[in-house]
mmCIF file of C-alpha atoms and ligand atoms in Angstrom:
data_model
loop_
_atom_site.group_PDB
_atom_site.id
_atom_site.type_symbol
_atom_site.label_atom_id
_atom_site.label_comp_id
_atom_site.label_asym_id
_atom_site.label_seq_id
_atom_site.Cartn_x
_atom_site.Cartn_y
_atom_site.Cartn_z
ATOM 1 C CA MET A 1 2.355 13.565 15.687
ATOM 2 C CA LYS A 2 -0.832 14.767 14.034
ATOM 3 C CA THR A 3 -3.454 12.315 12.850
ATOM 4 C CA ALA A 4 -7.071 13.126 12.163
ATOM 5 C CA THR A 5 -8.595 9.732 12.977
ATOM 6 C CA SER A 6 -9.967 9.584 16.507
ATOM 7 C CA PRO A 7 -11.076 7.352 18.104
ATOM 8 C CA VAL A 8 -9.160 4.374 16.737
ATOM 9 C CA MET A 9 -10.489 1.241 18.388
ATOM 10 C CA ILE A 10 -9.267 -2.269 17.592
ATOM 11 C CA GLY A 11 -10.684 -4.811 20.022
ATOM 12 C CA ASP A 12 -13.698 -6.595 21.410
ATOM 13 C CA GLY A 13 -16.757 -4.398 21.466
ATOM 14 C CA ALA A 14 -15.579 -2.167 18.607
ATOM 15 C CA ALA A 15 -18.788 -2.829 16.632
ATOM 16 C CA ARG A 16 -20.899 -1.665 19.579
ATOM 17 C CA ALA A 17 -18.629 1.346 20.040
ATOM 18 C CA ALA A 18 -19.083 2.248 16.364
ATOM 19 C CA ARG A 19 -22.874 2.194 16.773
ATOM 20 C CA LYS A 20 -22.602 4.410 19.823
ATOM 21 C CA TYR A 21 -20.238 6.837 18.087
ATOM 22 C CA ILE A 22 -22.673 7.162 15.194
ATOM 23 C CA SER A 23 -25.693 7.780 17.393
ATOM 24 C CA GLN A 24 -23.795 10.406 19.369
ATOM 25 C CA ASN A 25 -22.586 12.279 16.308
ATOM 26 C CA PHE A 26 -25.126 11.801 13.521
ATOM 27 C CA ALA A 27 -28.817 11.205 12.954
ATOM 28 C CA GLU A 28 -28.952 7.544 11.841
ATOM 29 C CA LYS A 29 -30.934 8.333 8.723
ATOM 30 C CA SER A 30 -28.219 10.720 7.577
ATOM 31 C CA VAL A 31 -25.668 7.862 7.533
ATOM 32 C CA LEU A 32 -24.990 5.386 4.705
ATOM 33 C CA ALA A 33 -23.143 2.081 5.278
ATOM 34 C CA VAL A 34 -21.139 1.142 2.185
ATOM 35 C CA CYS A 35 -20.110 -2.473 1.582
ATOM 36 C CA ASP A 36 -19.791 -4.988 -1.233
ATOM 37 C CA THR A 37 -21.819 -8.136 -1.739
ATOM 38 C CA ASN A 38 -19.203 -10.084 0.295
ATOM 39 C CA THR A 39 -19.370 -7.815 3.329
ATOM 40 C CA GLU A 40 -23.085 -6.984 3.108
ATOM 41 C CA PRO A 41 -24.088 -9.567 5.774
ATOM 42 C CA ILE A 42 -21.578 -7.913 8.146
ATOM 43 C CA ALA A 43 -22.913 -4.421 7.371
ATOM 44 C CA LYS A 44 -26.456 -5.686 7.898
ATOM 45 C CA GLU A 45 -25.685 -7.129 11.298
ATOM 46 C CA ALA A 46 -23.341 -4.434 12.622
ATOM 47 C CA PHE A 47 -25.360 -1.486 11.302
ATOM 48 C CA ASP A 48 -28.878 -2.859 11.366
ATOM 49 C CA GLY A 49 -31.427 -0.148 10.572
ATOM 50 C CA ILE A 50 -28.877 2.043 8.773
ATOM 51 C CA GLU A 51 -29.334 2.432 5.028
ATOM 52 C CA ARG A 52 -26.898 0.384 2.929
ATOM 53 C CA PHE A 53 -25.202 0.627 -0.449
ATOM 54 C CA ALA A 54 -23.487 -2.523 -1.812
ATOM 55 C CA PHE A 55 -20.974 -2.667 -4.647
ATOM 56 C CA PRO A 56 -20.608 -5.926 -6.597
ATOM 57 C CA GLY A 57 -18.058 -8.240 -4.890
ATOM 58 C CA ASP A 58 -15.519 -7.924 -7.704
ATOM 59 C CA VAL A 59 -15.577 -4.112 -7.943
ATOM 60 C CA ILE A 60 -12.273 -2.294 -8.490
ATOM 61 C CA ALA A 61 -11.334 1.147 -7.155
ATOM 62 C CA ASP A 62 -12.178 3.101 -10.306
ATOM 63 C CA PRO A 63 -13.622 6.585 -9.669
ATOM 64 C CA GLU A 64 -16.187 6.021 -12.434
ATOM 65 C CA LEU A 65 -17.602 3.048 -10.558
ATOM 66 C CA ALA A 66 -18.023 5.306 -7.526
ATOM 67 C CA SER A 67 -20.598 7.526 -9.215
ATOM 68 C CA PRO A 68 -23.704 5.483 -8.240
ATOM 69 C CA LEU A 69 -22.451 5.765 -4.667
ATOM 70 C CA SER A 70 -22.030 9.543 -5.034
ATOM 71 C CA GLU A 71 -25.672 9.853 -6.069
ATOM 72 C CA ARG A 72 -26.930 7.819 -3.126
ATOM 73 C CA ALA A 73 -24.575 9.571 -0.698
ATOM 74 C CA ALA A 74 -25.293 13.127 -1.831
ATOM 75 C CA ALA A 75 -27.995 13.696 0.802
ATOM 76 C CA LYS A 76 -26.026 11.992 3.586
ATOM 77 C CA LYS A 77 -23.894 13.484 6.336
ATOM 78 C CA CYS A 78 -21.545 10.527 6.884
ATOM 79 C CA LEU A 79 -20.458 7.257 5.230
ATOM 80 C CA ILE A 80 -19.251 4.033 6.851
ATOM 81 C CA ALA A 81 -16.772 1.889 4.901
ATOM 82 C CA VAL A 82 -17.628 -1.722 5.755
ATOM 83 C CA GLY A 83 -15.101 -3.861 3.898
ATOM 84 C CA SER A 84 -11.456 -4.143 2.970
ATOM 85 C CA GLY A 85 -9.201 -2.054 0.731
ATOM 86 C CA THR A 86 -11.332 -1.419 -2.349
ATOM 87 C CA VAL A 87 -14.468 -0.440 -0.433
ATOM 88 C CA HIS A 88 -12.339 1.922 1.633
ATOM 89 C CA ASP A 89 -10.784 3.563 -1.425
ATOM 90 C CA LEU A 90 -14.183 4.056 -3.089
ATOM 91 C CA VAL A 91 -15.695 5.475 0.098
ATOM 92 C CA ARG A 92 -12.668 7.656 0.857
ATOM 93 C CA HIS A 93 -12.773 9.119 -2.631
ATOM 94 C CA THR A 94 -16.550 9.709 -2.578
ATOM 95 C CA ALA A 95 -16.594 11.209 0.916
ATOM 96 C CA HIS A 96 -13.788 13.553 -0.071
ATOM 97 C CA GLU A 97 -15.601 14.690 -3.220
ATOM 98 C CA LEU A 98 -18.825 15.292 -1.287
ATOM 99 C CA GLY A 99 -16.989 16.974 1.568
ATOM 100 C CA ILE A 100 -18.469 14.653 4.194
ATOM 101 C CA PRO A 101 -16.713 12.483 6.809
ATOM 102 C CA PHE A 102 -16.429 8.705 6.748
ATOM 103 C CA ILE A 103 -15.929 6.056 9.385
ATOM 104 C CA SER A 104 -13.625 3.103 8.746
ATOM 105 C CA PHE A 105 -14.945 -0.345 9.705
ATOM 106 C CA PRO A 106 -12.392 -2.805 8.263
ATOM 107 C CA THR A 107 -13.624 -6.386 7.912
ATOM 108 C CA ALA A 108 -10.285 -8.072 7.095
ATOM 109 C CA PRO A 109 -6.617 -7.375 7.935
ATOM 110 C CA SER A 110 -5.693 -7.279 4.262
ATOM 111 C CA VAL A 111 -4.102 -3.872 3.465
ATOM 112 C CA ASP A 112 -2.653 -0.888 5.278
ATOM 113 C CA GLY A 113 -4.759 1.781 3.633
ATOM 114 C CA PHE A 114 -7.705 1.947 6.072
ATOM 115 C CA ALA A 115 -6.503 4.967 8.029
ATOM 116 C CA SER A 116 -4.504 6.601 5.263
ATOM 117 C CA SER A 117 -5.326 9.893 3.620
ATOM 118 C CA VAL A 118 -4.623 8.876 0.032
ATOM 119 C CA ALA A 119 -6.970 6.856 -2.137
ATOM 120 C CA ALA A 120 -5.258 4.418 -4.519
ATOM 121 C CA MET A 121 -7.488 4.304 -7.581
ATOM 122 C CA THR A 122 -7.268 2.774 -11.035
ATOM 123 C CA VAL A 123 -7.967 5.256 -13.816
ATOM 124 C CA SER A 124 -7.904 3.892 -17.386
ATOM 125 C CA GLY A 125 -5.589 1.144 -16.205
ATOM 126 C CA GLN A 126 -3.082 3.429 -14.457
ATOM 127 C CA LYS A 127 -2.684 3.247 -10.693
ATOM 128 C CA VAL A 128 -3.147 6.781 -9.432
ATOM 129 C CA THR A 129 -3.146 8.078 -5.892
ATOM 130 C CA PHE A 130 -5.702 10.785 -5.163
ATOM 131 C CA PRO A 131 -5.402 13.171 -2.270
ATOM 132 C CA SER A 132 -8.304 12.260 -0.038
ATOM 133 C CA SER A 133 -9.495 12.546 3.514
ATOM 134 C CA PRO A 134 -8.652 10.058 6.249
ATOM 135 C CA PRO A 135 -11.503 8.480 8.252
ATOM 136 C CA VAL A 136 -12.773 10.521 11.214
ATOM 137 C CA ALA A 137 -12.876 7.346 13.297
ATOM 138 C CA LEU A 138 -11.919 3.690 12.939
ATOM 139 C CA PHE A 139 -13.497 0.670 14.606
ATOM 140 C CA ALA A 140 -12.162 -2.851 13.992
ATOM 141 C CA GLU A 141 -13.999 -5.740 15.649
ATOM 142 C CA PRO A 142 -11.993 -8.985 16.121
ATOM 143 C CA GLU A 143 -15.235 -11.019 16.157
ATOM 144 C CA ILE A 144 -15.443 -9.981 12.502
ATOM 145 C CA PHE A 145 -11.937 -9.505 11.092
ATOM 146 C CA ALA A 146 -10.346 -12.495 12.861
ATOM 147 C CA HIS A 147 -12.753 -14.675 10.852
ATOM 148 C CA ALA A 148 -11.886 -13.096 7.499
ATOM 149 C CA PRO A 149 -10.861 -15.474 4.683
ATOM 150 C CA ALA A 150 -7.270 -16.698 5.238
ATOM 151 C CA ASN A 151 -6.021 -15.345 1.910
ATOM 152 C CA LEU A 152 -7.015 -11.800 2.913
ATOM 153 C CA SER A 153 -5.024 -11.993 6.161
ATOM 154 C CA ALA A 154 -2.050 -13.515 4.325
ATOM 155 C CA ALA A 155 -2.188 -10.574 1.902
ATOM 156 C CA GLY A 156 -2.115 -8.200 4.880
ATOM 157 C CA VAL A 157 1.065 -9.924 6.091
ATOM 158 C CA GLY A 158 2.617 -9.447 2.629
ATOM 159 C CA ASP A 159 1.682 -5.747 2.574
ATOM 160 C CA MET A 160 3.199 -5.315 6.048
ATOM 161 C CA LEU A 161 6.466 -7.226 5.423
ATOM 162 C CA GLY A 162 6.981 -4.973 2.397
ATOM 163 C CA LYS A 163 7.795 -2.241 4.926
ATOM 164 C CA TYR A 164 11.266 -3.751 5.345
ATOM 165 C CA ILE A 165 11.906 -2.523 1.822
ATOM 166 C CA SER A 166 9.908 0.745 2.121
ATOM 167 C CA LEU A 167 11.873 1.827 5.194
ATOM 168 C CA PHE A 168 15.158 0.743 3.606
ATOM 169 C CA ASP A 169 14.390 2.790 0.471
ATOM 170 C CA TRP A 170 13.579 5.803 2.646
ATOM 171 C CA ARG A 171 17.023 5.469 4.285
ATOM 172 C CA VAL A 172 18.650 5.150 0.866
ATOM 173 C CA ALA A 173 16.950 8.367 -0.332
ATOM 174 C CA ASN A 174 18.099 10.074 2.846
ATOM 175 C CA ILE A 175 21.695 8.962 2.243
ATOM 176 C CA VAL A 176 21.966 9.872 -1.422
ATOM 177 C CA ILE A 177 19.749 12.925 -1.898
ATOM 178 C CA GLY A 178 19.246 14.041 1.680
ATOM 179 C CA GLU A 179 15.493 13.345 1.692
ATOM 180 C CA ARG A 180 14.307 14.100 5.208
ATOM 181 C CA ILE A 181 13.350 11.225 7.505
ATOM 182 C CA ASP A 182 10.870 12.091 10.229
ATOM 183 C CA GLY A 183 12.205 10.016 13.115
ATOM 184 C CA GLN A 184 8.856 9.698 14.864
ATOM 185 C CA ILE A 185 7.017 8.513 11.770
ATOM 186 C CA TYR A 186 9.856 6.150 10.874
ATOM 187 C CA ALA A 187 9.738 4.631 14.355
ATOM 188 C CA LEU A 188 5.956 4.282 14.175
ATOM 189 C CA GLU A 189 6.144 2.375 10.886
ATOM 190 C CA GLN A 190 8.934 0.200 12.228
ATOM 191 C CA SER A 191 6.953 -0.617 15.364
ATOM 192 C CA ALA A 192 4.038 -1.663 13.152
ATOM 193 C CA LEU A 193 6.306 -3.974 11.162
ATOM 194 C CA GLU A 194 7.724 -5.528 14.327
ATOM 195 C CA LYS A 195 4.221 -6.332 15.573
ATOM 196 C CA VAL A 196 3.864 -8.702 12.639
ATOM 197 C CA ALA A 197 7.423 -10.000 12.577
ATOM 198 C CA LYS A 198 7.298 -11.066 16.225
ATOM 199 C CA ALA A 199 3.823 -12.618 16.523
ATOM 200 C CA GLU A 200 2.674 -16.232 16.276
ATOM 201 C CA PRO A 201 0.553 -16.601 13.149
ATOM 202 C CA GLY A 202 -2.802 -18.322 13.042
ATOM 203 C CA SER A 203 -4.243 -17.162 16.352
ATOM 204 C CA ARG A 204 -6.938 -14.607 17.058
ATOM 205 C CA GLU A 205 -4.248 -12.629 18.847
ATOM 206 C CA PHE A 206 -2.221 -12.589 15.630
ATOM 207 C CA ALA A 207 -5.167 -11.204 13.656
ATOM 208 C CA VAL A 208 -5.520 -8.422 16.235
ATOM 209 C CA ARG A 209 -1.811 -7.599 16.035
ATOM 210 C CA LEU A 210 -1.872 -7.674 12.255
ATOM 211 C CA MET A 211 -4.862 -5.337 12.121
ATOM 212 C CA GLY A 212 -3.111 -3.071 14.643
ATOM 213 C CA ALA A 213 0.009 -3.010 12.456
ATOM 214 C CA LEU A 214 -1.929 -2.228 9.277
ATOM 215 C CA VAL A 215 -3.896 0.566 10.928
ATOM 216 C CA THR A 216 -0.702 2.015 12.430
ATOM 217 C CA SER A 217 0.944 1.971 9.014
ATOM 218 C CA GLY A 218 -2.010 3.932 7.611
ATOM 219 C CA LEU A 219 -1.674 6.431 10.457
ATOM 220 C CA ALA A 220 2.045 6.797 9.662
ATOM 221 C CA MET A 221 1.157 7.684 6.059
ATOM 222 C CA GLN A 222 -1.467 10.089 7.349
ATOM 223 C CA ALA A 223 1.098 11.808 9.565
ATOM 224 C CA ALA A 224 3.634 11.959 6.715
ATOM 225 C CA GLY A 225 1.055 13.344 4.295
ATOM 226 C CA ASN A 226 2.182 10.787 1.691
ATOM 227 C CA SER A 227 2.928 7.075 1.409
ATOM 228 C CA ARG A 228 6.756 7.321 1.797
ATOM 229 C CA PRO A 229 6.925 5.407 5.113
ATOM 230 C CA ALA A 230 4.939 2.478 3.718
ATOM 231 C CA SER A 231 5.688 2.279 0.022
ATOM 232 C CA GLY A 232 9.000 1.851 -1.793
ATOM 233 C CA SER A 233 10.337 -0.259 -4.631
ATOM 234 C CA GLU A 234 8.308 -3.319 -3.515
ATOM 235 C CA HIS A 235 5.120 -1.298 -4.129
ATOM 236 C CA HIS A 236 6.472 0.016 -7.424
ATOM 237 C CA LEU A 237 6.837 -3.572 -8.629
ATOM 238 C CA SER A 238 3.357 -4.418 -7.426
ATOM 239 C CA HIS A 239 1.892 -1.269 -9.041
ATOM 240 C CA LEU A 240 3.659 -2.065 -12.317
ATOM 241 C CA TRP A 241 2.055 -5.521 -12.336
ATOM 242 C CA GLU A 242 -1.291 -3.937 -11.415
ATOM 243 C CA MET A 243 -1.030 -1.675 -14.474
ATOM 244 C CA HIS A 244 -1.120 -4.773 -16.733
ATOM 245 C CA CYS A 245 1.389 -3.232 -19.155
ATOM 246 C CA ILE A 246 4.021 -5.944 -19.164
ATOM 247 C CA ASN A 247 1.768 -8.767 -17.977
ATOM 248 C CA GLU A 248 -1.766 -10.085 -18.307
ATOM 249 C CA PRO A 249 -4.168 -9.068 -15.527
ATOM 250 C CA THR A 250 -3.980 -11.367 -12.522
ATOM 251 C CA ALA A 251 -6.559 -12.008 -9.838
ATOM 252 C CA ALA A 252 -3.939 -11.841 -7.068
ATOM 253 C CA LEU A 253 -4.512 -9.474 -4.161
ATOM 254 C CA HIS A 254 -2.437 -6.317 -3.692
ATOM 255 C CA GLY A 255 -0.657 -7.602 -0.566
ATOM 256 C CA GLU A 256 0.105 -10.947 -2.223
ATOM 257 C CA LYS A 257 1.989 -9.145 -4.997
ATOM 258 C CA VAL A 258 3.748 -6.871 -2.509
ATOM 259 C CA GLY A 259 4.903 -9.965 -0.582
ATOM 260 C CA VAL A 260 6.329 -11.607 -3.708
ATOM 261 C CA ALA A 261 8.015 -8.320 -4.724
ATOM 262 C CA THR A 262 9.513 -8.025 -1.228
ATOM 263 C CA LEU A 263 11.224 -11.417 -1.440
ATOM 264 C CA LEU A 264 12.443 -10.694 -4.948
ATOM 265 C CA LEU A 265 14.063 -7.411 -3.869
ATOM 266 C CA LEU A 266 15.299 -8.560 -0.473
ATOM 267 C CA ASN A 267 17.470 -11.291 -2.023
ATOM 268 C CA ARG A 268 18.950 -8.843 -4.495
ATOM 269 C CA TYR A 269 19.481 -5.930 -2.103
ATOM 270 C CA ARG A 270 21.103 -8.156 0.518
ATOM 271 C CA SER A 271 23.642 -9.439 -2.000
ATOM 272 C CA LEU A 272 24.481 -6.027 -3.510
ATOM 273 C CA GLU A 273 28.201 -5.437 -3.368
ATOM 274 C CA LYS A 274 28.751 -2.734 -5.953
ATOM 275 C CA PHE A 275 26.655 0.390 -6.226
ATOM 276 C CA ILE A 276 26.565 1.245 -9.902
ATOM 277 C CA LEU A 277 24.492 4.292 -10.747
ATOM 278 C CA ARG A 278 21.501 3.376 -12.876
ATOM 279 C CA LYS A 279 20.735 5.455 -15.936
ATOM 280 C CA ASN A 280 17.041 6.310 -15.904
ATOM 281 C CA ARG A 281 15.671 7.269 -19.286
ATOM 282 C CA TYR A 282 12.633 9.405 -19.831
ATOM 283 C CA GLU A 283 12.364 9.364 -23.628
ATOM 284 C CA ARG A 284 8.999 8.419 -25.010
ATOM 285 C CA GLU A 285 10.450 5.838 -27.450
ATOM 286 C CA TYR A 286 12.138 3.994 -24.611
ATOM 287 C CA LEU A 287 9.125 3.883 -22.272
ATOM 288 C CA LEU A 288 6.414 3.322 -24.877
ATOM 289 C CA PRO A 289 6.975 -0.418 -25.461
ATOM 290 C CA ALA A 290 6.618 -1.013 -21.713
ATOM 291 C CA PHE A 291 3.886 1.453 -20.748
ATOM 292 C CA GLY A 292 1.850 1.806 -23.958
ATOM 293 C CA LYS A 293 -1.002 4.299 -23.553
ATOM 294 C CA LEU A 294 0.144 5.148 -20.032
ATOM 295 C CA THR A 295 3.532 6.461 -21.268
ATOM 296 C CA ASP A 296 2.745 10.189 -21.197
ATOM 297 C CA GLY A 297 1.376 9.941 -17.658
ATOM 298 C CA ILE A 298 4.504 8.041 -16.623
ATOM 299 C CA ILE A 299 6.789 10.739 -18.074
ATOM 300 C CA ARG A 300 4.816 13.478 -16.292
ATOM 301 C CA GLU A 301 5.047 11.558 -13.019
ATOM 302 C CA ASN A 302 8.832 11.227 -13.274
ATOM 303 C CA LEU A 303 10.049 14.667 -14.211
ATOM 304 C CA PRO A 304 11.976 16.548 -12.972
ATOM 305 C CA ASP A 305 14.407 13.670 -12.450
ATOM 306 C CA PRO A 306 14.979 13.405 -8.673
ATOM 307 C CA LEU A 307 18.441 11.943 -9.285
ATOM 308 C CA SER A 308 19.693 14.539 -11.745
ATOM 309 C CA GLY A 309 23.066 15.866 -10.666
ATOM 310 C CA LEU A 310 23.931 12.654 -8.856
ATOM 311 C CA SER A 311 27.183 11.049 -10.026
ATOM 312 C CA GLN A 312 28.914 7.707 -9.597
ATOM 313 C CA LYS A 313 31.411 9.564 -7.402
ATOM 314 C CA THR A 314 28.628 10.421 -4.919
ATOM 315 C CA LEU A 315 27.633 6.743 -4.769
ATOM 316 C CA ASP A 316 31.260 5.730 -4.234
ATOM 317 C CA ASP A 317 31.527 8.241 -1.399
ATOM 318 C CA LYS A 318 28.327 6.908 0.198
ATOM 319 C CA LYS A 319 29.257 3.244 -0.151
ATOM 320 C CA GLY A 320 29.792 2.706 3.572
ATOM 321 C CA GLU A 321 26.450 4.263 4.523
ATOM 322 C CA LEU A 322 24.622 2.233 1.867
ATOM 323 C CA GLN A 323 26.271 -0.968 3.071
ATOM 324 C CA ASN A 324 25.205 -0.116 6.580
ATOM 325 C CA ALA A 325 21.582 0.331 5.430
ATOM 326 C CA ILE A 326 21.754 -3.068 3.720
ATOM 327 C CA SER A 327 23.075 -4.705 6.876
ATOM 328 C CA LEU A 328 19.864 -3.626 8.652
ATOM 329 C CA LEU A 329 17.701 -5.609 6.211
ATOM 330 C CA PRO A 330 16.521 -8.972 7.572
ATOM 331 C CA GLU A 331 17.775 -12.327 6.294
ATOM 332 C CA PRO A 332 15.642 -13.429 3.338
ATOM 333 C CA ASP A 333 15.230 -16.870 4.949
ATOM 334 C CA PHE A 334 13.696 -15.280 8.032
ATOM 335 C CA VAL A 335 11.129 -13.381 5.959
ATOM 336 C CA ARG A 336 10.451 -16.425 3.790
ATOM 337 C CA GLY A 337 9.843 -18.556 6.880
ATOM 338 C CA LEU A 338 7.478 -15.993 8.323
ATOM 339 C CA MET A 339 5.558 -15.758 5.061
ATOM 340 C CA ALA A 340 5.344 -19.537 4.774
ATOM 341 C CA SER A 341 3.963 -19.831 8.301
ATOM 342 C CA CYS A 342 1.314 -17.216 7.458
ATOM 343 C CA GLY A 343 0.271 -18.972 4.246
ATOM 344 C CA CYS A 344 1.532 -16.125 2.026
ATOM 345 C CA LYS A 345 2.135 -16.528 -1.673
ATOM 346 C CA MET A 346 5.853 -16.375 -2.396
ATOM 347 C CA THR A 347 6.532 -16.920 -6.093
ATOM 348 C CA LEU A 348 5.655 -15.014 -9.247
ATOM 349 C CA ALA A 349 3.817 -18.065 -10.581
ATOM 350 C CA SER A 350 1.653 -18.242 -7.448
ATOM 351 C CA VAL A 351 0.366 -14.710 -8.122
ATOM 352 C CA GLY A 352 -0.273 -15.469 -11.787
ATOM 353 C CA LEU A 353 2.848 -13.794 -13.213
ATOM 354 C CA PRO A 354 5.461 -15.279 -15.565
ATOM 355 C CA ASP A 355 8.216 -16.940 -13.523
ATOM 356 C CA THR A 356 11.016 -16.284 -16.014
ATOM 357 C CA PRO A 357 14.341 -14.393 -15.825
ATOM 358 C CA GLU A 358 13.158 -12.169 -18.708
ATOM 359 C CA PHE A 359 10.037 -11.106 -16.835
ATOM 360 C CA VAL A 360 12.019 -10.429 -13.667
ATOM 361 C CA SER A 361 14.541 -8.225 -15.471
ATOM 362 C CA LYS A 362 11.780 -6.350 -17.318
ATOM 363 C CA SER A 363 10.000 -5.779 -14.006
ATOM 364 C CA LEU A 364 13.180 -4.503 -12.343
ATOM 365 C CA GLU A 365 13.914 -2.266 -15.314
ATOM 366 C CA PHE A 366 10.545 -0.535 -15.520
ATOM 367 C CA ALA A 367 9.134 -0.564 -11.974
ATOM 368 C CA PRO A 368 11.143 2.518 -10.881
ATOM 369 C CA TYR A 369 9.266 4.616 -13.458
ATOM 370 C CA VAL A 370 5.933 3.966 -11.757
ATOM 371 C CA ARG A 371 6.705 6.732 -9.254
ATOM 372 C CA ARG A 372 9.163 9.617 -9.022
ATOM 373 C CA ARG A 373 10.179 8.419 -5.543
ATOM 374 C CA VAL A 374 13.869 7.560 -4.979
ATOM 375 C CA THR A 375 14.481 3.904 -4.103
ATOM 376 C CA MET A 376 17.455 1.542 -4.334
ATOM 377 C CA LEU A 377 15.875 0.169 -7.502
ATOM 378 C CA LYS A 378 15.794 3.638 -9.097
ATOM 379 C CA LEU A 379 19.297 4.405 -7.915
ATOM 380 C CA CYS A 380 21.434 1.360 -8.736
ATOM 381 C CA HIS A 381 21.786 -1.472 -11.193
ATOM 382 C CA ILE A 382 20.081 -4.469 -9.640
ATOM 383 C CA GLY A 383 20.729 -7.704 -11.516
HETATM 384 ZN ZN1 ZN B 401 0.243 -1.699 0.052
#
């Protein structure tokens, strides 16, 4: 399997190893450490003597906000991302635009995007993924990330447990439209998920395993060349909520929303008995009330319809295979217990979203339009 990030080091001494890697490969004054005001003390200590650029602590991954970084980085030969998801996306995007490498130095096990090759950015409110470059090297120091705020680690658990749904949706797409599954990449993502599902939360060891799982998931996306192994209908729900079209903005973290979406879908997928083909509609009038000014972008994203030509008869014929895929999903109570023991948020209300049947059905109706990707939610009626 081909990944471009090497070395990947998660363990004691990683901060020292990062320093050594930099001095062996770059002149220190040609390197810029990029952080936010929350992670600046870490950048200062780990990369003392290296020039720094700090975003405000509440920055979002909007390419426009990356332009001051582009100016500062223009004369540099390498960037270091010292932070969690947003800092990584801003650095990944900037490094790619400037055609220079970057080093990943994650400070919290909060998302799986560190080693990935796509940057998830927010452009005029719409969540867009930009092709980008993966980090040339990754160093994660437990002395740092094991002490990250508990809500960041809990969000990382939510992002990781979402892979139960992502991998299930990949199988569903394979069954109904013959989308290819790369067995090696599938197994890699599954092994990452199992690292989290089988560990005892709360310990330093757990933080190391969680970081290992998140980095592995990013490497799986890198090897796939897209986010298929790690993003299905649970991410489409989370992205829909992050677009703020059908809800007010919420301060919840990405992984917190993914965790809530995972529970919501898991219950419904596990109890699916009939597979009734969903009618996806791509008319402007239908999508406009839900997506507002993002509607045209949504239509472009979705066409050509990946399910065109698929009939109810095909679903009837595939019933046994779909039931088999469902039987591989974990018990919702198991996932709920795991999330509770990790301090994850588990309800819509806890992530600042309306906890009403109307909001749930609106979310289930429109989330599949966020991406063209085939998922169970795009395929069947889910009540
Ligand atoms: Zn995610």
